[in-house]
Amino acid sequence: MSFHRSIHLVFTSVLFMSSLFFVLNKPVSAQTAQPLQPIINPQQVYTYATTTRDLKALAARYSDFIQLSSAGKSEYGRELWTADIGKGSAVILLLGSHHAREWITTINSMMLMEQMAQQYEQGASVFGGYRARDLLDRVTFRIVPMVNPDGVTLQQLGLSAFPAAVHPSLIQMNSGSSNFKRWKANGKGIDLNRSYPAGWSDIHNPGNAPYYMNYKGLQPLQAKEAKAMYDLTLSTKPEIAVAYHSSGEILYWNFKTKPQFFARDQAIANAYASLTSYQLVQPKPHPSGGGFTDWFITQFERPGLTPELGRSAGETNVPLSEWNRIWGQQRNTVWLLAKEGYALWMKRQAASPLHVDIRVTAGEFGYMYPDLKSRIVTKVEPGRYTASRLKGDWIEIQTIKGIVWISARSIIKGPFDVLEQSTIAIDANTIAYVSPLAALPSPIILTDQTATIVERWQGWLLIQTNSGTYWIREPKAAVPPTSVTPEATTVGAA
Ligand SMILES: [Zn+2]
């Protein structure tokens, strides 16, 4: 069972990418070679409208590896934007602004996303000695930068952003004040980080009515935003979840963590703490629950981190003057999370035999083991190989330098058809590619010539030209392969 499932996983993701190819691939132009201005300006009161605009701009600019969707709507109908960045099966979940006045965590989530996109595009080496591409081809970050857009909007813009009919009740929840700078709750006066079903009935000081902070509601997941995060997390099954809060430069990492997971989670928390200089919060005998990571740790028995960003700011938002300090502490944490999350995912993947004909469509490093930190044995050139084993998103192949493991990201799997038609005329209208996979867009214009057709794969032809081998889209009137009977051709054409 697991044998077939694993193969299915790898190759459906490859096929999925190839089916998106024409949508995503854009011809290289002079403009895209210029360094691009950053989309996000972190030095501003970062609103829901700004978040929405910047997310759309990021998803448009980096359309081949950022996808934008919504996990649902807030109580007042604002989108709970969710951005996926990366191409891997191991998912890391990052959540910002559960609490209204803590919106500097939205800036943090957005900046982490743009930085990852830039480093991926630049092919940069990143923290830990990895290449950004090697990590983001293996890991996907699922990011909800603003879990509580109603509360953030109330904290930043005040009553004017809400219907007049609810002004009296909002003022009442705010102890009679129309200054909302201390607001933590959602738009209905429920504290979203006291809403999750983990130790919910034992929450300390739960309140008894909607309030600007601490009220846990009548039952877990009463708030739409908390229910949406709960559903999103259950369907995502992240390796690691991080819920950003402010303030204090401390890190929560434990909630009734079972002994068998204690050392694992503590090691990850220690690594995060040493990178950020945050203080680890020591486990207490009777912790107050209901928090997102309290629930995540309990539900999945996987690491859940709650960093408190910024030096203590009191009962208000962290000032923007604190941002540069926060960014210096936070910017490399995603690469630590990627490395750790990927390791957790790989640990669950069993190696299984796999005897299939494959094509490697891009140069890859051949590693001694399916591990980015293992020795690089050789550079694997594009070409024909036989895969012997599969483990996670790695494939074992035979090369002239011996047996090595390579990433499955640039691999396509047969059948590969040999065509009756052995040559094809190439002209200025033919666009050639190094690889038919969306991961490796590389349109090339060839000179007029007659090329030799090597083989066909799923609507693509591999051709031998006088400047090397390339993939082109199969022309509509191509001759059928030798293996297809005339009857089948008629049916196909009808
Ligand atoms: Zn908080």
Short mmCIF file of C-alpha atoms and ligand atoms in Angstrom, two decimals:
data_model
loop_
_atom_site.label_atom_id
_atom_site.label_comp_id
_atom_site.label_asym_id
_atom_site.label_seq_id
_atom_site.Cartn_x
_atom_site.Cartn_y
_atom_site.Cartn_z
CA MET A 1 0.00 0.00 0.00
CA SER A 2 2.58 2.53 1.08
CA PHE A 3 4.65 1.64 -1.98
CA HIS A 4 1.93 2.74 -4.37
CA ARG A 5 0.91 5.70 -2.29
CA SER A 6 4.44 7.08 -2.21
CA ILE A 7 4.90 6.79 -5.95
CA HIS A 8 1.53 8.34 -6.49
CA LEU A 9 2.44 11.28 -4.27
CA VAL A 10 5.66 12.12 -6.03
CA PHE A 11 4.44 11.70 -9.54
CA THR A 12 1.08 13.36 -9.17
CA SER A 13 2.86 16.43 -7.88
CA VAL A 14 5.18 16.35 -10.88
CA LEU A 15 2.27 15.90 -13.26
CA PHE A 16 0.33 18.64 -11.54
CA MET A 17 3.21 21.03 -12.05
CA SER A 18 3.48 20.14 -15.70
CA SER A 19 -0.23 20.66 -16.29
CA LEU A 20 0.11 24.18 -14.93
CA PHE A 21 3.04 24.87 -17.15
CA PHE A 22 1.47 27.10 -19.75
CA VAL A 23 -0.44 29.09 -17.19
CA LEU A 24 2.59 29.80 -15.09
CA ASN A 25 5.42 30.07 -17.51
CA LYS A 26 6.09 33.52 -18.88
CA PRO A 27 8.66 34.33 -21.53
CA VAL A 28 11.82 35.87 -20.17
CA SER A 29 11.81 39.58 -20.89
CA ALA A 30 14.21 42.40 -20.26
CA GLN A 31 12.07 43.74 -17.38
CA THR A 32 12.16 40.57 -15.30
CA ALA A 33 15.95 40.65 -15.30
CA GLN A 34 15.92 43.98 -13.39
CA PRO A 35 16.03 43.81 -9.59
CA LEU A 36 12.47 44.31 -8.39
CA GLN A 37 11.35 46.80 -5.76
CA PRO A 38 10.15 45.07 -2.57
CA ILE A 39 6.37 44.82 -2.32
CA ILE A 40 6.11 45.14 1.45
CA ASN A 41 6.87 48.28 3.41
CA PRO A 42 7.11 47.18 7.06
CA GLN A 43 7.33 50.74 8.43
CA GLN A 44 3.61 51.45 8.52
CA VAL A 45 0.44 50.69 10.45
CA TYR A 46 -0.15 47.51 8.52
CA THR A 47 -3.87 47.15 7.86
CA TYR A 48 -6.15 44.46 6.48
CA ALA A 49 -6.42 46.43 3.22
CA THR A 50 -2.63 46.65 2.92
CA THR A 51 -2.28 42.95 3.71
CA THR A 52 -4.82 42.09 1.02
CA ARG A 53 -3.15 44.29 -1.59
CA ASP A 54 0.37 43.03 -0.81
CA LEU A 55 -0.66 39.37 -0.79
CA LYS A 56 -2.20 39.76 -4.24
CA ALA A 57 0.94 41.50 -5.49
CA LEU A 58 3.19 38.75 -4.08
CA ALA A 59 1.03 35.99 -5.59
CA ALA A 60 1.13 37.77 -8.97
CA ARG A 61 4.87 38.42 -8.98
CA TYR A 62 5.85 34.95 -7.71
CA SER A 63 3.02 33.06 -9.36
CA ASP A 64 4.93 29.82 -9.79
CA PHE A 65 5.54 29.31 -6.08
CA ILE A 66 3.09 31.49 -4.11
CA GLN A 67 -0.61 30.58 -4.16
CA LEU A 68 -3.21 32.72 -2.43
CA SER A 69 -6.50 31.41 -1.06
CA SER A 70 -8.85 32.08 1.83
CA ALA A 71 -9.44 29.84 4.85
CA GLY A 72 -12.85 31.45 5.38
CA LYS A 73 -14.27 34.76 6.51
CA SER A 74 -14.15 36.67 9.77
CA GLU A 75 -17.27 37.52 11.77
CA TYR A 76 -17.54 40.77 9.75
CA GLY A 77 -16.84 39.10 6.41
CA ARG A 78 -13.13 39.83 5.96
CA GLU A 79 -11.08 37.14 4.22
CA LEU A 80 -8.78 34.93 6.26
CA TRP A 81 -6.06 35.06 3.61
CA THR A 82 -3.85 32.02 3.34
CA ALA A 83 -0.69 32.01 1.25
CA ASP A 84 1.24 28.88 0.32
CA ILE A 85 4.88 29.39 -0.57
CA GLY A 86 7.08 26.52 -1.68
CA LYS A 87 6.58 23.21 -3.47
CA GLY A 88 7.20 20.55 -0.87
CA SER A 89 5.02 17.96 0.82
CA ALA A 90 6.24 18.90 4.31
CA VAL A 91 4.15 21.85 5.49
CA ILE A 92 5.01 24.48 8.11
CA LEU A 93 2.06 26.57 9.32
CA LEU A 94 2.65 30.21 10.34
CA LEU A 95 -0.15 32.26 11.89
CA GLY A 96 -0.05 35.99 12.62
CA SER A 97 -2.34 38.33 14.57
CA HIS A 98 -4.56 36.03 16.58
CA HIS A 99 -4.64 39.04 18.89
CA ALA A 100 -5.72 42.39 17.49
CA ARG A 101 -3.11 44.68 19.02
CA GLU A 102 -0.32 42.27 18.00
CA TRP A 103 -0.43 43.14 14.28
CA ILE A 104 3.34 43.60 14.09
CA THR A 105 3.18 39.80 13.73
CA THR A 106 1.35 40.32 10.41
CA ILE A 107 4.25 42.46 9.21
CA ASN A 108 6.58 39.67 10.32
CA SER A 109 4.61 36.98 8.46
CA MET A 110 4.48 39.06 5.29
CA MET A 111 8.16 39.96 5.39
CA LEU A 112 9.18 36.34 5.95
CA MET A 113 7.14 35.43 2.88
CA GLU A 114 8.63 38.07 0.61
CA GLN A 115 12.14 37.30 1.79
CA MET A 116 11.67 33.59 1.04
CA ALA A 117 10.34 34.41 -2.42
CA GLN A 118 13.29 36.69 -3.18
CA GLN A 119 15.83 34.15 -1.95
CA TYR A 120 14.16 31.37 -3.92
CA GLU A 121 14.18 33.43 -7.09
CA GLN A 122 17.80 34.53 -6.60
CA GLY A 123 18.93 30.95 -5.91
CA ALA A 124 20.42 32.27 -2.69
CA SER A 125 22.30 30.36 -0.04
CA VAL A 126 20.55 30.80 3.29
CA PHE A 127 20.93 30.24 6.99
CA GLY A 128 22.20 26.78 7.88
CA GLY A 129 24.24 26.40 4.69
CA TYR A 130 21.29 25.38 2.51
CA ARG A 131 20.12 26.71 -0.82
CA ALA A 132 16.72 28.41 -0.58
CA ARG A 133 15.52 26.35 -3.55
CA ASP A 134 16.56 23.07 -2.00
CA LEU A 135 14.43 23.83 1.05
CA LEU A 136 11.42 25.43 -0.67
CA ASP A 137 11.25 22.63 -3.25
CA ARG A 138 10.85 20.25 -0.30
CA VAL A 139 8.82 22.34 2.14
CA THR A 140 5.69 24.47 1.81
CA PHE A 141 4.99 27.33 4.21
CA ARG A 142 1.27 27.87 4.70
CA ILE A 143 0.93 31.38 6.09
CA VAL A 144 -2.14 33.13 7.52
CA PRO A 145 -0.71 36.59 8.20
CA MET A 146 -3.86 37.98 9.85
CA VAL A 147 -6.06 35.48 11.69
CA ASN A 148 -8.12 38.28 13.29
CA PRO A 149 -8.70 41.00 10.66
CA ASP A 150 -11.77 42.46 12.43
CA GLY A 151 -9.92 42.93 15.71
CA VAL A 152 -6.84 44.37 13.97
CA THR A 153 -9.05 46.80 12.07
CA LEU A 154 -10.79 47.92 15.26
CA GLN A 155 -7.46 48.39 17.03
CA GLN A 156 -5.93 50.37 14.15
CA LEU A 157 -8.87 52.37 12.76
CA GLY A 158 -11.35 52.47 15.63
CA LEU A 159 -15.14 52.50 15.52
CA SER A 160 -15.38 54.25 12.15
CA ALA A 161 -14.53 50.97 10.40
CA PHE A 162 -17.61 49.28 11.91
CA PRO A 163 -21.36 49.74 11.40
CA ALA A 164 -22.86 52.39 13.69
CA ALA A 165 -25.31 49.85 15.08
CA VAL A 166 -22.52 47.93 16.84
CA HIS A 167 -20.64 50.95 18.25
CA PRO A 168 -22.41 50.86 21.65
CA SER A 169 -21.67 47.16 22.18
CA LEU A 170 -18.02 47.55 21.11
CA ILE A 171 -17.61 50.45 23.56
CA GLN A 172 -19.24 48.37 26.26
CA MET A 173 -16.83 45.45 25.61
CA ASN A 174 -14.04 48.00 25.90
CA SER A 175 -15.10 49.08 29.43
CA GLY A 176 -16.78 52.23 28.15
CA SER A 177 -13.76 53.56 26.27
CA SER A 178 -13.69 54.47 22.59
CA ASN A 179 -9.90 54.13 22.51
CA PHE A 180 -9.31 50.62 21.15
CA LYS A 181 -5.50 50.49 21.29
CA ARG A 182 -5.54 47.74 23.93
CA TRP A 183 -8.01 45.51 22.01
CA LYS A 184 -6.97 41.84 21.73
CA ALA A 185 -10.23 40.03 20.95
CA ASN A 186 -11.98 39.43 17.63
CA GLY A 187 -14.80 41.70 16.43
CA LYS A 188 -17.30 39.97 18.72
CA GLY A 189 -15.27 40.26 21.91
CA ILE A 190 -13.94 36.68 21.97
CA ASP A 191 -10.26 36.04 22.67
CA LEU A 192 -9.24 33.80 19.76
CA ASN A 193 -6.28 32.39 21.61
CA ARG A 194 -8.62 31.08 24.31
CA SER A 195 -10.91 29.43 21.80
CA TYR A 196 -9.25 26.14 20.95
CA PRO A 197 -10.28 22.76 22.41
CA ALA A 198 -7.26 22.03 24.62
CA GLY A 199 -7.68 22.46 28.37
CA TRP A 200 -10.48 24.88 27.45
CA SER A 201 -12.59 24.28 30.56
CA ASP A 202 -9.59 25.05 32.81
CA ILE A 203 -8.63 28.41 31.29
CA HIS A 204 -7.58 30.87 34.00
CA ASN A 205 -9.76 34.03 34.34
CA PRO A 206 -12.00 33.19 31.37
CA GLY A 207 -14.39 36.16 31.82
CA ASN A 208 -18.16 35.85 31.55
CA ALA A 209 -19.08 38.20 28.70
CA PRO A 210 -17.55 39.52 25.47
CA TYR A 211 -14.65 41.79 26.35
CA TYR A 212 -11.59 43.39 24.75
CA MET A 213 -9.46 40.52 26.08
CA ASN A 214 -9.58 37.08 27.72
CA TYR A 215 -13.23 36.11 27.14
CA LYS A 216 -13.19 32.50 25.93
CA GLY A 217 -16.77 32.31 24.61
CA LEU A 218 -19.52 29.84 25.47
CA GLN A 219 -17.80 26.88 23.86
CA PRO A 220 -14.54 26.14 22.02
CA LEU A 221 -14.39 27.32 18.39
CA GLN A 222 -17.40 29.61 18.81
CA ALA A 223 -15.52 32.35 16.92
CA LYS A 224 -15.52 31.90 13.14
CA GLU A 225 -11.82 32.78 12.91
CA ALA A 226 -10.81 30.07 15.41
CA LYS A 227 -13.01 27.48 13.70
CA ALA A 228 -11.45 28.36 10.34
CA MET A 229 -7.90 27.93 11.73
CA TYR A 230 -8.93 24.65 13.35
CA ASP A 231 -10.29 23.31 10.05
CA LEU A 232 -7.32 24.62 8.08
CA THR A 233 -4.87 22.96 10.46
CA LEU A 234 -6.69 19.63 10.44
CA SER A 235 -6.63 19.56 6.65
CA THR A 236 -3.02 20.78 6.45
CA LYS A 237 -1.46 18.45 9.05
CA PRO A 238 1.62 20.66 9.46
CA GLU A 239 4.94 19.29 10.67
CA ILE A 240 5.42 22.39 12.82
CA ALA A 241 3.03 25.24 13.65
CA VAL A 242 4.07 28.71 14.76
CA ALA A 243 1.55 31.23 16.13
CA TYR A 244 3.13 34.68 16.43
CA HIS A 245 2.18 36.95 19.30
CA SER A 246 3.60 40.04 21.00
CA SER A 247 5.36 41.02 23.20
CA GLY A 248 8.25 40.10 25.53
CA GLU A 249 10.85 38.20 23.44
CA ILE A 250 9.89 34.88 24.97
CA LEU A 251 8.97 31.52 23.45
CA TYR A 252 6.22 29.12 24.52
CA TRP A 253 6.78 25.63 23.19
CA ASN A 254 5.21 23.18 25.65
CA PHE A 255 1.64 22.28 26.56
CA LYS A 256 1.32 19.07 28.53
CA THR A 257 3.86 17.70 26.05
CA LYS A 258 4.20 13.95 26.39
CA PRO A 259 7.52 12.63 27.72
CA GLN A 260 8.35 10.87 24.46
CA PHE A 261 8.18 14.18 22.54
CA PHE A 262 9.68 16.44 25.18
CA ALA A 263 13.33 16.25 24.07
CA ARG A 264 12.45 16.60 20.38
CA ASP A 265 10.31 19.70 20.96
CA GLN A 266 12.71 21.22 23.45
CA ALA A 267 15.60 20.88 20.99
CA ILE A 268 13.66 22.74 18.29
CA ALA A 269 12.59 25.39 20.80
CA ASN A 270 16.18 25.79 21.96
CA ALA A 271 17.41 26.24 18.41
CA TYR A 272 14.71 28.86 17.76
CA ALA A 273 15.48 30.61 21.04
CA SER A 274 19.20 30.77 20.39
CA LEU A 275 18.58 32.19 16.91
CA THR A 276 16.24 34.91 18.22
CA SER A 277 17.73 35.43 21.71
CA TYR A 278 14.24 34.76 23.08
CA GLN A 279 13.81 33.27 26.53
CA LEU A 280 12.25 29.80 26.69
CA VAL A 281 9.14 29.69 28.89
CA GLN A 282 9.54 26.77 31.28
CA PRO A 283 6.61 24.34 31.52
CA LYS A 284 4.33 24.98 34.52
CA PRO A 285 2.32 22.34 36.42
CA HIS A 286 -1.15 23.79 35.60
CA PRO A 287 -0.93 25.75 32.35
CA SER A 288 -3.90 27.79 31.16
CA GLY A 289 -5.04 26.31 27.83
CA GLY A 290 -7.23 27.23 24.89
CA GLY A 291 -4.37 28.64 22.82
CA PHE A 292 -3.74 27.63 19.22
CA THR A 293 -0.43 25.90 19.87
CA ASP A 294 -1.83 24.31 23.06
CA TRP A 295 -4.35 22.61 20.82
CA PHE A 296 -1.87 21.89 18.01
CA ILE A 297 0.60 20.19 20.35
CA THR A 298 -2.20 18.12 21.90
CA GLN A 299 -3.90 17.22 18.63
CA PHE A 300 -0.88 16.37 16.48
CA GLU A 301 1.85 15.61 19.02
CA ARG A 302 4.13 17.76 16.86
CA PRO A 303 6.12 20.89 17.73
CA GLY A 304 4.09 24.08 18.20
CA LEU A 305 5.86 27.36 18.90
CA THR A 306 4.42 30.63 20.22
CA PRO A 307 7.04 33.38 20.00
CA GLU A 308 6.23 36.74 21.60
CA LEU A 309 7.75 39.35 19.29
CA GLY A 310 9.26 42.62 20.49
CA ARG A 311 10.31 43.93 23.87
CA SER A 312 7.45 44.39 26.34
CA ALA A 313 5.04 46.94 24.92
CA GLY A 314 2.35 46.83 27.62
CA GLU A 315 -1.36 46.91 26.78
CA THR A 316 -1.01 48.14 23.19
CA ASN A 317 0.61 47.35 19.85
CA VAL A 318 4.39 47.02 19.62
CA PRO A 319 5.63 50.34 18.16
CA LEU A 320 7.05 50.32 14.62
CA SER A 321 10.33 51.61 16.05
CA GLU A 322 10.81 48.05 17.33
CA TRP A 323 10.56 46.51 13.86
CA ASN A 324 14.23 46.46 12.84
CA ARG A 325 15.14 44.67 16.05
CA ILE A 326 12.36 42.11 15.50
CA TRP A 327 13.38 41.52 11.91
CA GLY A 328 17.00 40.93 12.86
CA GLN A 329 15.83 38.22 15.26
CA GLN A 330 13.19 36.68 13.00
CA ARG A 331 14.50 36.73 9.45
CA ASN A 332 16.42 33.45 9.54
CA THR A 333 13.91 31.49 11.60
CA VAL A 334 12.03 30.22 8.54
CA TRP A 335 15.09 28.34 7.34
CA LEU A 336 15.48 26.69 10.72
CA LEU A 337 11.78 25.75 10.62
CA ALA A 338 12.11 24.46 7.05
CA LYS A 339 15.07 22.27 7.95
CA GLU A 340 13.39 20.89 11.08
CA GLY A 341 9.98 20.41 9.47
CA TYR A 342 11.48 18.62 6.50
CA ALA A 343 13.48 16.33 8.78
CA LEU A 344 10.30 15.42 10.70
CA TRP A 345 8.48 14.67 7.46
CA MET A 346 11.34 12.60 6.01
CA LYS A 347 11.52 10.55 9.18
CA ARG A 348 8.06 9.17 8.43
CA GLN A 349 8.86 8.26 4.81
CA ALA A 350 9.82 4.66 4.20
CA ALA A 351 12.20 3.74 1.39
CA SER A 352 10.44 1.57 -1.18
CA PRO A 353 11.65 -0.19 -4.32
CA LEU A 354 10.83 1.58 -7.56
CA HIS A 355 11.91 0.16 -10.89
CA VAL A 356 10.85 2.75 -13.43
CA ASP A 357 12.24 4.48 -16.45
CA ILE A 358 12.71 8.18 -15.70
CA ARG A 359 14.17 11.29 -17.26
CA VAL A 360 16.10 13.78 -15.19
CA THR A 361 15.26 17.11 -16.81
CA ALA A 362 17.67 19.41 -14.95
CA GLY A 363 21.11 19.16 -13.44
CA GLU A 364 20.92 17.86 -9.88
CA PHE A 365 23.41 16.96 -7.21
CA GLY A 366 23.64 13.24 -6.51
CA TYR A 367 23.85 12.67 -2.76
CA MET A 368 25.14 9.62 -0.92
CA TYR A 369 21.94 9.47 1.17
CA PRO A 370 18.49 11.06 0.85
CA ASP A 371 19.71 13.91 3.04
CA LEU A 372 20.80 17.40 1.97
CA LYS A 373 23.63 17.29 4.50
CA SER A 374 25.08 14.03 3.19
CA ARG A 375 28.05 13.92 0.82
CA ILE A 376 27.53 15.05 -2.78
CA VAL A 377 28.90 12.17 -4.85
CA THR A 378 28.49 13.63 -8.31
CA LYS A 379 26.59 16.11 -10.44
CA VAL A 380 23.80 14.31 -12.27
CA GLU A 381 23.33 15.53 -15.83
CA PRO A 382 19.89 15.60 -17.48
CA GLY A 383 19.12 12.36 -19.31
CA ARG A 384 17.75 8.83 -19.06
CA TYR A 385 18.00 6.90 -15.82
CA THR A 386 16.37 4.00 -14.06
CA ALA A 387 15.07 4.72 -10.59
CA SER A 388 15.66 1.95 -8.07
CA ARG A 389 14.17 3.33 -4.85
CA LEU A 390 11.94 6.12 -3.61
CA LYS A 391 12.06 7.75 -0.19
CA GLY A 392 9.90 10.79 0.43
CA ASP A 393 10.76 13.22 -2.36
CA TRP A 394 14.11 11.57 -3.15
CA ILE A 395 14.86 9.03 -5.86
CA GLU A 396 17.76 6.62 -6.00
CA ILE A 397 19.38 6.20 -9.40
CA GLN A 398 22.37 4.48 -10.97
CA THR A 399 24.99 6.80 -12.48
CA ILE A 400 28.46 6.23 -13.87
CA LYS A 401 29.77 7.41 -10.48
CA GLY A 402 27.65 4.84 -8.65
CA ILE A 403 24.29 4.81 -6.92
CA VAL A 404 23.15 8.23 -5.71
CA TRP A 405 20.03 9.93 -4.39
CA ILE A 406 18.58 12.96 -6.16
CA SER A 407 15.59 15.23 -5.68
CA ALA A 408 12.43 14.09 -7.46
CA ARG A 409 11.63 17.70 -8.39
CA SER A 410 13.06 17.59 -11.93
CA ILE A 411 12.09 14.00 -12.74
CA ILE A 412 9.46 12.82 -15.18
CA LYS A 413 8.25 9.25 -15.36
CA GLY A 414 7.29 7.22 -18.44
CA PRO A 415 5.77 5.97 -20.58
CA PHE A 416 7.98 7.58 -23.20
CA ASP A 417 6.73 6.96 -26.75
CA VAL A 418 8.93 6.50 -29.78
CA LEU A 419 7.31 8.16 -32.80
CA GLU A 420 7.15 7.00 -36.41
CA GLN A 421 7.98 10.52 -37.44
CA SER A 422 11.66 10.90 -36.70
CA THR A 423 12.30 14.55 -37.56
CA ILE A 424 10.55 17.87 -37.15
CA ALA A 425 11.04 21.28 -38.76
CA ILE A 426 12.04 24.01 -36.30
CA ASP A 427 11.46 27.67 -37.06
CA ALA A 428 11.22 30.98 -35.21
CA ASN A 429 7.75 30.06 -33.91
CA THR A 430 9.05 27.04 -32.02
CA ILE A 431 9.62 27.65 -28.33
CA ALA A 432 11.97 25.14 -26.77
CA TYR A 433 12.50 24.36 -23.09
CA VAL A 434 15.23 22.71 -21.11
CA SER A 435 12.51 20.92 -19.13
CA PRO A 436 8.76 20.40 -19.56
CA LEU A 437 8.24 20.99 -15.83
CA ALA A 438 6.89 24.26 -14.51
CA ALA A 439 9.64 24.24 -11.90
CA LEU A 440 12.21 24.90 -14.58
CA PRO A 441 10.88 27.46 -17.06
CA SER A 442 13.47 28.28 -19.66
CA PRO A 443 12.01 29.26 -23.04
CA ILE A 444 14.56 29.26 -25.82
CA ILE A 445 14.25 30.28 -29.47
CA LEU A 446 16.11 27.94 -31.83
CA THR A 447 17.48 28.68 -35.29
CA ASP A 448 15.68 27.23 -38.34
CA GLN A 449 16.66 23.59 -38.74
CA THR A 450 15.39 20.05 -38.92
CA ALA A 451 15.61 18.41 -35.50
CA THR A 452 15.52 14.72 -34.61
CA ILE A 453 12.63 13.58 -32.40
CA VAL A 454 14.00 11.46 -29.58
CA GLU A 455 10.74 10.62 -27.80
CA ARG A 456 7.36 11.89 -26.68
CA TRP A 457 6.07 12.43 -23.15
CA GLN A 458 2.57 13.69 -22.37
CA GLY A 459 2.19 16.17 -25.19
CA TRP A 460 5.86 17.10 -25.24
CA LEU A 461 8.57 16.08 -27.68
CA LEU A 462 12.20 15.70 -26.73
CA ILE A 463 14.23 16.83 -29.73
CA GLN A 464 17.88 16.68 -30.65
CA THR A 465 18.94 19.99 -32.23
CA ASN A 466 22.27 21.29 -33.43
CA SER A 467 22.60 23.12 -30.09
CA GLY A 468 21.56 20.33 -27.71
CA THR A 469 18.41 18.48 -26.61
CA TYR A 470 15.25 20.40 -25.76
CA TRP A 471 11.57 19.84 -25.08
CA ILE A 472 8.92 21.39 -27.31
CA ARG A 473 5.13 21.24 -27.25
CA GLU A 474 3.93 18.54 -29.63
CA PRO A 475 2.37 20.16 -32.71
CA LYS A 476 -1.35 19.33 -33.10
CA ALA A 477 -0.88 17.36 -36.34
CA ALA A 478 1.93 15.15 -35.08
CA VAL A 479 2.09 11.61 -36.40
CA PRO A 480 0.82 9.00 -33.90
CA PRO A 481 3.30 6.69 -32.17
CA THR A 482 4.04 3.29 -33.69
CA SER A 483 2.34 1.57 -30.77
CA VAL A 484 -1.08 3.12 -31.48
CA THR A 485 -3.38 1.25 -33.87
CA PRO A 486 -5.28 3.04 -36.69
CA GLU A 487 -8.61 2.30 -34.91
CA ALA A 488 -7.43 3.98 -31.75
CA THR A 489 -6.28 6.98 -33.77
CA THR A 490 -9.73 7.32 -35.33
CA VAL A 491 -11.40 7.23 -31.93
CA GLY A 492 -8.96 9.79 -30.58
CA ALA A 493 -9.53 12.13 -33.51
CA ALA A 494 -13.35 11.92 -33.39
ZN ZN B 1 -1.22 37.36 21.86
#
